[in-house]
Every structure is written in structure tokens, then in C-alpha cells.
Coordinates of C-alpha atoms and ligand atoms in Angstrom, one line a residue:
M150 CA -11.5 -14.8 23.0
V151 CA -8.7 -15.8 20.0
E152 CA -8.2 -19.7 19.9
L153 CA -5.0 -20.6 18.6
K154 CA -4.2 -24.7 18.0
L155 CA -1.3 -25.7 16.2
S156 CA -1.4 -24.9 12.6
S157 CA -1.1 -29.2 11.5
K158 CA -3.4 -28.2 8.5
S159 CA -1.5 -25.0 7.7
E160 CA 1.4 -27.1 7.7
E161 CA 0.1 -29.8 5.4
L162 CA -1.1 -27.4 3.1
F163 CA 1.8 -25.5 2.8
E164 CA 3.9 -28.7 1.9
R165 CA 1.7 -29.2 -0.9
A166 CA 1.7 -25.7 -2.2
K167 CA 5.7 -25.4 -2.3
K168 CA 5.4 -28.7 -4.7
V169 CA 3.3 -26.4 -7.0
L170 CA 3.9 -22.9 -6.7
P171 CA 7.5 -21.3 -6.1
G172 CA 8.1 -21.0 -2.5
G173 CA 4.1 -22.0 -1.7
V174 CA 2.9 -18.8 -2.5
N175 CA 1.4 -16.7 -5.1
S176 CA 2.9 -13.3 -4.0
P177 CA 6.3 -13.7 -1.9
V178 CA 5.5 -11.4 1.3
R179 CA 2.7 -14.0 2.2
A180 CA 5.5 -16.6 3.2
F181 CA 7.0 -16.4 6.6
E182 CA 8.5 -18.9 9.0
P183 CA 8.0 -21.9 9.8
Y184 CA 5.2 -21.6 7.4
P185 CA 1.7 -19.4 6.6
F186 CA -1.7 -20.1 8.2
F187 CA -3.8 -21.1 5.3
V188 CA -7.1 -19.2 5.5
N189 CA -10.8 -20.9 5.6
R190 CA -13.0 -17.6 5.7
A191 CA -13.0 -14.0 6.9
K192 CA -15.3 -11.7 8.3
G193 CA -15.5 -8.4 10.0
S194 CA -11.9 -7.7 11.6
K195 CA -11.1 -11.5 11.8
L196 CA -9.4 -14.1 9.6
Y197 CA -10.5 -17.9 10.2
G198 CA -7.5 -20.5 9.9
A199 CA -7.5 -23.8 8.4
D200 CA -6.8 -25.2 11.7
G201 CA -9.5 -23.5 14.1
D202 CA -7.2 -20.7 14.5
T203 CA -8.5 -16.8 14.7
Y204 CA -7.0 -13.6 14.0
I205 CA -7.6 -10.0 14.6
D206 CA -6.3 -9.0 11.2
Y207 CA -4.0 -6.0 10.8
C208 CA -2.8 -6.8 7.7
M209 CA -6.0 -6.4 6.0
A210 CA -4.7 -8.3 2.3
Y211 CA -2.0 -5.1 2.7
G212 CA -4.4 -2.3 2.7
A213 CA -6.9 -3.5 0.4
L214 CA -9.9 -3.5 2.9
L215 CA -10.8 -0.5 4.7
L216 CA -14.6 -1.7 5.7
G217 CA -13.0 -5.2 7.1
H218 CA -13.9 -8.5 5.4
A219 CA -16.8 -9.1 3.3
Y220 CA -18.6 -6.3 4.5
S221 CA -22.3 -6.9 3.5
E222 CA -23.1 -4.0 1.6
V223 CA -20.3 -5.2 -0.8
V224 CA -21.0 -8.9 -0.9
N225 CA -24.7 -8.3 -1.6
A226 CA -23.8 -6.0 -4.5
V227 CA -21.5 -8.4 -5.6
G228 CA -23.8 -11.2 -5.3
G229 CA -26.6 -9.1 -7.2
Q230 CA -24.3 -8.7 -10.3
L231 CA -23.0 -12.3 -10.5
W232 CA -25.9 -13.3 -12.0
K233 CA -26.0 -10.8 -14.6
G234 CA -22.8 -11.9 -15.7
T235 CA -19.4 -11.4 -15.0
L236 CA -17.9 -10.1 -17.9
Y237 CA -19.1 -8.3 -21.1
G238 CA -16.1 -7.1 -23.4
T239 CA -18.1 -3.9 -23.7
P240 CA -18.9 -0.9 -21.9
T241 CA -21.4 -0.8 -19.2
E242 CA -23.4 2.1 -17.5
L243 CA -21.7 1.7 -13.9
E244 CA -18.0 1.7 -15.1
V245 CA -19.2 5.5 -15.9
E246 CA -20.8 6.1 -12.7
F247 CA -17.8 4.4 -11.2
A248 CA -15.2 6.7 -12.9
E249 CA -17.5 9.8 -12.5
L250 CA -17.6 8.9 -8.5
I251 CA -13.3 8.5 -8.7
Q252 CA -13.4 11.6 -10.7
T253 CA -15.0 13.7 -7.9
S254 CA -13.1 12.0 -5.4
S255 CA -9.8 12.0 -6.3
P256 CA -7.9 15.6 -6.7
C257 CA -5.9 15.5 -10.1
M258 CA -8.4 12.7 -11.8
E259 CA -10.0 14.9 -14.6
M260 CA -10.1 11.6 -16.8
L261 CA -9.2 7.8 -15.8
R262 CA -8.5 4.5 -16.6
L263 CA -9.6 1.3 -15.0
V264 CA -7.2 -1.6 -14.8
N265 CA -6.6 -4.5 -12.8
S266 CA -3.7 -4.0 -10.4
G267 CA -1.7 -1.3 -8.7
T268 CA 1.5 -2.8 -10.9
E269 CA -0.8 -2.1 -14.2
A270 CA -1.5 1.2 -13.0
T271 CA 2.1 2.3 -12.2
M272 CA 3.1 0.7 -15.7
H273 CA 0.6 2.8 -17.8
A274 CA 0.8 5.7 -15.7
I275 CA 4.9 6.2 -16.7
R276 CA 4.2 5.1 -20.3
V277 CA 1.5 8.0 -20.4
A278 CA 3.6 10.4 -19.0
R279 CA 6.9 9.3 -21.2
G280 CA 4.7 9.5 -24.2
F281 CA 2.9 13.1 -23.3
T282 CA 6.4 14.7 -22.5
G283 CA 8.4 12.5 -25.0
R284 CA 11.3 12.1 -22.2
K285 CA 12.5 8.9 -21.0
K286 CA 13.8 9.1 -17.5
I287 CA 11.6 8.4 -14.6
I288 CA 12.6 9.3 -10.8
K289 CA 11.5 6.9 -8.0
F290 CA 12.6 6.8 -4.4
E291 CA 14.6 4.3 -2.2
G292 CA 12.1 2.2 -0.3
C293 CA 9.0 3.1 -2.7
Y294 CA 7.2 0.1 -4.0
H295 CA 5.2 0.7 -7.1
G296 CA 4.5 -3.0 -8.3
A297 CA 6.7 -5.8 -9.8
H298 CA 7.5 -4.4 -13.2
D299 CA 10.6 -4.0 -14.9
N300 CA 10.8 0.3 -15.1
V301 CA 10.1 1.0 -10.9
L302 CA 11.7 -2.5 -9.5
V303 CA 14.8 -0.9 -8.8
K304 CA 16.7 -0.1 -5.7
A305 CA 19.3 2.7 -5.3
G306 CA 22.8 2.5 -6.0
S307 CA 26.2 3.5 -3.6
G308 CA 25.5 7.2 -4.2
A309 CA 22.5 9.6 -3.2
T310 CA 21.5 9.9 -6.8
T311 CA 22.3 7.2 -8.8
F312 CA 21.4 5.5 -12.2
G313 CA 19.1 2.3 -10.8
T314 CA 20.4 -1.2 -10.8
P315 CA 17.9 -3.8 -10.9
T316 CA 16.6 -5.6 -7.5
S317 CA 15.4 -8.7 -9.7
P318 CA 17.4 -10.8 -12.3
G319 CA 15.5 -10.7 -15.7
I320 CA 15.4 -7.0 -15.8
P321 CA 17.7 -5.8 -18.8
E322 CA 20.2 -2.7 -17.2
E323 CA 19.0 -0.7 -20.5
I324 CA 15.6 -0.4 -18.7
T325 CA 16.4 0.5 -15.4
Q326 CA 19.4 2.5 -16.7
N327 CA 16.0 5.2 -17.0
T328 CA 15.0 5.0 -13.3
I329 CA 17.1 7.3 -11.6
V330 CA 16.7 6.4 -7.4
I331 CA 17.4 9.1 -5.0
P332 CA 16.3 8.9 -1.2
Y333 CA 13.0 9.9 0.6
N334 CA 12.9 12.9 2.1
N335 CA 15.9 14.3 1.3
F336 CA 15.5 17.7 -0.5
Q337 CA 19.2 18.3 -1.6
A338 CA 19.3 14.9 -3.3
L339 CA 15.7 16.2 -5.1
D340 CA 16.9 19.5 -5.9
E341 CA 20.4 18.2 -7.4
T342 CA 18.7 15.7 -9.4
I343 CA 16.0 17.7 -10.6
K344 CA 18.3 20.8 -11.6
C345 CA 21.1 18.6 -13.2
K346 CA 18.7 16.3 -15.0
G347 CA 15.2 17.9 -15.1
H348 CA 14.9 18.6 -18.9
D349 CA 15.1 14.9 -19.5
I350 CA 12.9 13.5 -16.8
A351 CA 9.2 12.4 -18.0
A352 CA 8.0 11.6 -14.3
V353 CA 8.4 11.4 -10.6
I354 CA 6.8 8.8 -9.3
I355 CA 6.3 8.4 -5.4
E356 CA 4.3 7.2 -2.6
P357 CA 3.5 9.9 -0.7
V358 CA 3.1 7.9 2.3
I359 CA 5.7 5.1 1.8
G360 CA 3.9 2.0 3.2
N361 CA 6.4 -0.3 1.6
A362 CA 9.5 0.4 3.9
G363 CA 7.5 0.3 7.1
L364 CA 5.6 3.3 7.5
I365 CA 7.2 6.5 6.7
L366 CA 5.8 9.8 6.7
P367 CA 7.0 13.2 4.5
M368 CA 8.8 15.3 6.3
N369 CA 7.2 19.0 6.5
G370 CA 7.2 20.6 2.9
Y371 CA 8.6 17.3 1.2
L372 CA 5.8 17.0 -0.8
S373 CA 5.1 20.7 -1.5
Y374 CA 9.0 21.1 -2.7
L375 CA 8.7 18.2 -4.8
R376 CA 5.3 19.5 -6.7
K377 CA 7.2 23.0 -6.9
L378 CA 10.3 21.6 -8.7
T379 CA 8.7 19.2 -11.2
E380 CA 6.0 22.1 -12.1
E381 CA 8.7 23.9 -12.9
Y382 CA 10.7 21.5 -15.3
G383 CA 7.5 20.5 -16.8
I384 CA 7.7 16.9 -14.9
I385 CA 4.5 14.8 -14.5
L386 CA 4.1 14.1 -10.5
I387 CA 2.8 10.6 -10.3
F388 CA 1.3 10.2 -6.7
D389 CA 1.1 6.6 -6.4
E390 CA -1.8 6.2 -4.3
T391 CA -2.2 2.3 -4.8
I392 CA -2.4 2.4 -1.0
T393 CA -3.1 5.8 0.2
G394 CA -6.5 6.1 -2.3
F395 CA -9.0 6.2 -0.1
R396 CA -7.4 5.5 3.0
L397 CA -5.8 8.5 4.3
A398 CA -9.0 10.4 3.1
I399 CA -11.9 9.8 0.3
G400 CA -9.0 12.3 -2.2
G401 CA -6.4 10.1 -0.7
A402 CA -2.5 11.6 0.5
Q403 CA -3.5 14.9 -2.3
E404 CA -6.3 15.6 -0.2
Y405 CA -4.5 14.8 3.3
Y406 CA -1.6 16.8 2.5
N407 CA -3.7 19.5 -0.1
I408 CA -1.0 18.6 -2.9
K409 CA -2.2 18.4 -6.1
A410 CA -0.2 16.0 -8.5
D411 CA -0.5 15.4 -12.6
M412 CA -1.4 11.9 -12.2
A413 CA -2.3 9.5 -9.7
T414 CA -2.7 5.2 -9.5
L415 CA -5.3 4.0 -7.1
G416 CA -5.6 0.5 -6.4
K417 CA -6.5 -1.6 -3.2
V418 CA -9.2 0.1 -1.1
L419 CA -10.7 1.3 -4.7
G420 CA -11.7 -2.7 -5.4
G421 CA -13.3 -3.3 -1.9
G422 CA -11.5 -6.3 -1.9
F423 CA -11.6 -7.2 -5.9
P424 CA -9.2 -6.6 -8.4
I425 CA -9.3 -3.5 -9.8
A426 CA -7.1 -0.2 -10.1
A427 CA -7.2 2.9 -12.0
F428 CA -5.0 5.6 -13.3
G429 CA -5.6 8.9 -14.5
G430 CA -5.1 12.5 -14.2
R431 CA -4.6 15.9 -15.7
K432 CA -7.1 15.7 -19.2
E433 CA -4.4 17.0 -21.7
I434 CA -2.2 14.0 -20.3
M435 CA -4.9 11.3 -20.4
E436 CA -6.1 12.4 -23.8
N437 CA -3.1 11.0 -25.3
V438 CA -4.2 7.4 -24.1
S439 CA -5.4 5.0 -27.0
P440 CA -8.2 5.2 -28.8
S441 CA -8.5 9.1 -28.3
G442 CA -4.0 9.3 -28.1
K443 CA -1.6 7.3 -29.4
V444 CA -0.2 5.6 -26.2
Y445 CA -1.2 2.5 -26.0
Q446 CA -2.9 0.6 -22.8
A447 CA -5.6 -2.4 -23.2
G448 CA -7.0 -5.0 -21.0
T449 CA -9.3 -7.7 -21.3
F450 CA -10.5 -7.6 -17.5
S451 CA -10.4 -3.8 -17.4
G452 CA -13.3 -2.7 -16.0
N453 CA -14.8 -6.0 -14.8
P454 CA -18.6 -5.6 -13.8
V455 CA -17.9 -7.4 -11.1
S456 CA -14.8 -5.5 -9.6
V457 CA -16.6 -2.5 -10.5
T458 CA -19.7 -3.3 -8.8
A459 CA -17.8 -3.9 -5.4
G460 CA -15.6 -0.8 -5.7
Y461 CA -18.8 1.4 -6.4
A462 CA -20.6 0.0 -3.4
T463 CA -17.6 0.6 -1.3
L464 CA -16.9 4.2 -2.6
Q465 CA -20.3 4.9 -2.0
V466 CA -20.3 3.6 1.7
L467 CA -16.9 5.7 2.5
R468 CA -18.5 8.9 1.0
R469 CA -21.9 8.6 3.0
R470 CA -20.0 8.1 6.2
K471 CA -16.4 9.9 5.5
D472 CA -17.3 12.6 8.2
E473 CA -17.2 9.5 11.0
I474 CA -14.8 6.9 9.4
Y475 CA -11.8 9.3 8.6
P476 CA -11.6 10.4 12.1
A477 CA -12.6 7.4 14.0
L478 CA -9.8 5.5 12.1
E479 CA -6.9 8.1 12.9
E480 CA -8.1 8.1 16.6
N481 CA -7.7 4.1 16.9
S482 CA -4.3 4.4 15.1
E483 CA -3.1 7.0 17.5
R484 CA -4.5 4.9 20.1
L485 CA -2.6 2.1 19.2
K486 CA 0.7 4.2 18.5
K487 CA 0.3 5.5 22.3
A488 CA 0.1 1.9 23.7
L489 CA 3.0 0.8 21.4
V490 CA 5.3 3.8 22.6
D491 CA 4.2 3.4 26.2
L492 CA 4.8 -0.4 26.1
A493 CA 7.8 -0.4 24.3
S494 CA 9.6 2.0 27.1
D495 CA 8.3 -0.2 29.9
S496 CA 9.8 -3.3 28.1
H497 CA 12.8 -1.4 27.6
V498 CA 12.5 -1.9 23.9
E499 CA 14.1 1.0 21.6
A500 CA 11.2 1.5 19.2
Q501 CA 10.1 4.2 16.6
V502 CA 6.6 3.8 15.9
Y503 CA 4.6 6.2 13.4
N504 CA 0.9 6.5 12.1
V505 CA -1.0 8.2 9.9
A506 CA -5.0 7.9 9.2
S507 CA -5.6 4.3 9.5
M508 CA -1.8 3.5 9.0
F509 CA 0.3 2.5 11.9
Q510 CA 3.8 0.5 12.1
I511 CA 6.7 0.1 15.0
F512 CA 10.2 0.0 14.0
F513 CA 12.6 -1.6 16.4
S514 CA 15.5 1.0 15.9
S515 CA 16.8 3.8 18.1
Q516 CA 16.7 5.9 15.3
P517 CA 14.3 7.9 14.1
V518 CA 13.0 6.7 10.4
I519 CA 12.8 9.1 7.6
D520 CA 14.1 7.1 4.6
Y521 CA 14.8 3.6 3.3
A522 CA 17.9 3.9 4.8
S523 CA 17.0 4.7 8.7
A524 CA 14.2 2.0 7.9
K525 CA 16.9 -0.6 7.4
L526 CA 18.8 -0.3 10.9
S527 CA 16.0 -1.5 12.4
D528 CA 16.5 -5.2 14.3
T529 CA 14.4 -7.5 12.5
K530 CA 15.2 -10.4 14.5
K531 CA 13.2 -8.0 17.4
F532 CA 10.4 -7.7 14.7
Q533 CA 10.4 -11.4 14.4
A534 CA 10.0 -12.3 17.8
Y535 CA 7.1 -9.3 17.9
F536 CA 5.6 -10.7 15.2
Q537 CA 5.7 -14.6 16.1
E538 CA 4.4 -13.5 19.7
L539 CA 1.2 -11.6 18.1
L540 CA 0.5 -14.5 16.2
K541 CA 0.7 -16.7 18.8
Q542 CA -1.7 -14.5 20.9
G543 CA -4.3 -14.4 17.7
V544 CA -3.2 -11.1 16.2
F545 CA -2.1 -10.8 12.7
I546 CA -0.1 -8.2 11.0
P547 CA 1.9 -8.4 7.8
P548 CA 5.0 -10.8 8.6
S549 CA 7.8 -8.1 7.7
Q550 CA 9.4 -5.1 9.2
F551 CA 8.9 -3.4 6.0
E552 CA 5.3 -3.0 5.5
T553 CA 2.8 -1.5 7.5
C554 CA -0.2 -2.6 9.8
F555 CA -3.7 -1.4 8.5
L556 CA -6.9 -0.6 10.4
T557 CA -10.5 -0.7 9.3
T558 CA -14.0 0.6 10.4
A559 CA -14.6 -3.5 11.4
H560 CA -11.7 -3.0 14.3
A561 CA -14.0 -2.7 17.4
E562 CA -13.1 -1.6 21.0
K563 CA -12.7 -4.9 22.1
D564 CA -10.5 -5.7 19.2
L565 CA -8.1 -2.7 20.1
E566 CA -8.1 -3.9 23.9
Y567 CA -7.3 -7.3 23.2
T568 CA -4.7 -6.2 20.8
I569 CA -3.1 -3.8 23.2
N570 CA -2.5 -6.6 25.5
A571 CA -1.0 -8.8 22.8
F572 CA 1.2 -6.0 22.1
D573 CA 2.5 -6.0 25.8
K574 CA 3.5 -9.3 25.3
A575 CA 4.7 -9.2 22.1
L576 CA 7.3 -6.3 23.1
H577 CA 8.1 -8.5 25.8
A578 CA 9.2 -11.1 23.7
A579 CA 11.2 -8.5 21.3
S580 CA 12.9 -7.5 24.5
T581 CA 14.4 -10.7 25.1
I582 CA 16.1 -11.0 21.9
S583 CA 19.8 -9.8 21.6
R584 CA 20.0 -6.9 18.7
S585 CA 20.6 -8.8 15.3
A586 CA 24.2 -8.4 13.9
Ligands
PLP1008 C1 2.4 1.8 -3.3 C2 1.9 0.5 -4.0 N1 2.0 0.6 -5.8 C3 1.9 -0.7 -6.2 C4 1.4 -1.5 -5.8 C5 1.2 -3.0 -6.5 O1 0.0 -3.2 -6.7 P1 -0.5 -4.6 -6.9 O2 0.3 -5.3 -6.1 O3 -2.4 -4.5 -7.0 O4 0.0 -5.0 -8.3 C6 1.4 -1.5 -4.4 C7 1.5 -3.0 -3.9 O5 1.5 -3.4 -2.6 C8 1.8 -0.6 -3.6 O6 1.6 -0.8 -2.3

């Protein structure tokens, strides 16, 4: 079914790219060994490469596409909008309707603002939480990614609860000193940190399901305990639903786990493949945003009519077909998870496999993965062998152990069957690799 050729055109393009783009890419995770395949076009569940190669895609632009590539209703709507203008710098009726659609979908979004990326959304949500509470510090969790801005690009220090040290050069310590990093799923660290510093903390920001350290699920009762503690201390609970929004359910992780945050951020699926994101929350918090309040936030492209059109078309489809879409996606991820568990066992590969809704991931580890530290115990050499063999078979997953695979409504029965066969070969390839040191 899938035809794969040597990617010589991709290799050539990558050589050119490296001369003009750092590392040859416009976002780091896109670079992988020996070189990434370049894409000419995409449709449904497939990516079509520059060398005539075809892939069943489980990266789906890192979770941005829930309806698959080039979904006709979205493409048609965008096509119609393009001729009406691409950017106005003044408000439109559609952005109000879009915001109303988000408001009625996402549990805590009494008011919201549209921005262009998940990074912008979390950056502004944190600023608004600080402005509202008058407090400086925030808590984030080890292994959670909230975009590439200074406040959140922080990993934990050596202790369970430490002041952060910057993950990247170029981020002043003065900024990250206000970011406290604690391990995910650790009730005690959460308890101690909030009981000790709670009155200085403006916000807790969390990926309710971690999709950026592989896939890590919240333990039973963890999110509700976090909700209870933050409420007690007047801390703004921000659910970063950049991945989970409209993916776990129409109302994201808040609906899936029945927890209402104070604020949430949305991105990825929200734009149906176009750049748009949102942050929002309780009205009394969001009214502080400029021009109704004093917390400044702005953006030339915010509410861009092309992105709004794509997002609006996407949400219409999801709302109309939600009772059919979400159960079917979860059924498919269960099926792939079960296949991975059985095939790993057949190949004598130690593995942990997790899934939720349309997300799934395998960790090459003998230990259950409950946080960043346990995720890091995974054998990344085995993962690379698994990834490379899948690629050879024409199945594209995100090229890192610390990412997540995504299903869409476009993945058909024959895609899944083909993928399960490819999993078999890929797990066999992983089994031949001796454990990395
Ligand atoms: C949970 C989460 N928050 C924020 C971001 C940043 O979003 P963007 O890449 O659109 O800036 C991402 C991106 O992967 C994400 O997964």
C-alpha cells in the first residue's frame, strides 16, 4: 500500500535548509536523523513526501489536526474567505460567533481572547493571572511544555520542589526565579509547595494530560486535589489545553475529567490547521485585559479572519458529529494500544503503553510512567529503532520518545490494519537493540 523511495530530494532540501535555517528547520523537533522527509502535500490520514514517498501520519502537526489533512469543509470555507480579504485590523461578525462557540464549548471560558499560538496564549494567561492576583510566582510541572517563552521554559532543579533554573540560555534567572517547578502526579510535592508558598502564588499552570513528555495521564484524584488546593489559596488554576482542547472532548480535559479551571488556553485543534489560539476564563479575571482592564495584551494578527474561518468550520463539524467522533477515536486508540501491548510482549520488549481519547504513546521502559522522571527512564535508542522502522514502513509518528501520537477522524480501518503490521516490524527492530546506557 505504501511506497517508499530513498529520500534524495529531501536530503538535498535539508542540506539547503541548514544553510539558511538553524538546524534546517523552523521548529526543533522537526529535525531528526539522518534528515527529515520534506512534504509536498497532505490529504486525510496521509503525508506525501518530496520523493514520492507516502506516510500514514500519526503526528498530525503535533496534534493540531483532528479531522485529518485538508478536510474539505475547512478548505472550502477558507477558500471562500480568502477572496473577501485576509486581514482587516477591525472586528468581524465571525470572530464574535467563533468566540461564542468557544464560550459554550469550553467549561471555564466566560470570556476569552484570540491569539495566534499556544505560546502566546499561555504567556498572556500567566500575565493576566499575575495582574488579577497581584502575586508574582507561578507553579508549573516537570515535563509540561507551555510554549517557548521565558516564564515556562524551565525544568526542575534537583529537589522535589525547587526554584527553576532556565532550560535555555538567554532566559534571565530573575525571571525563572518566579517559576516553581514540581513533579507531576506527586500529591505530596503539591501539598507542601502550596501550603508553604500558596499566598505568593498567582497561578498553577498544567497540562491536564501531559502530551510533551510522551503521554502521561493524571492519577486518580490528582486534578481534583489540585483544583481544591488552588481554590483554597486563591490561586488561578490554568489548564493548558493547547493539546487537549477539543481533542479529549468538545470541552477538552475539563469536560473529560469534570474539573473546571479558572482559566484555560486553547490552540492546535481550535484552528483546524491554521494558526490561532485562545486564552480565557472567569469573567472577573478576563475583564482585567486591555482595553477593559489594565493588563496589556495585543496582536496584529489576532482574530485573523482566515484562521477564524478555519477554526469556525472545524468546531461546527466537531459539535455536529461529537457523539460519533469522540467515542470512535477512543475506540481506535484503545485498539492501537492493545496491539502495541500484545506485540511488545510477543517481541519480548519491555514497554509501557498509554492512551486517552485520540492520543497514545509507547515508552520503552519496564517502569510505569507517571511523571517526567519515570518518562526519562525510557530507552531512547529502542525508541529510535522503532521510529526508524515505522518510517521505513511508511508510518510517521513524532520522532521523539517525549512526544505523543495522534489519531484523527481520517484514519480509516485499512490505515489501522497497516499500522498494526508496521508496529510488529518496528517492535521487532526495537527488540534487537541493546539497552542504552
Ligand atoms: C501544551 C502546550 N502548550 C503550549 C504549546 C505551544 O503552542 P505553540 O507551538 O502553538 O506556540 C504547545 C505546543 O506544542 C503545547 O503542547
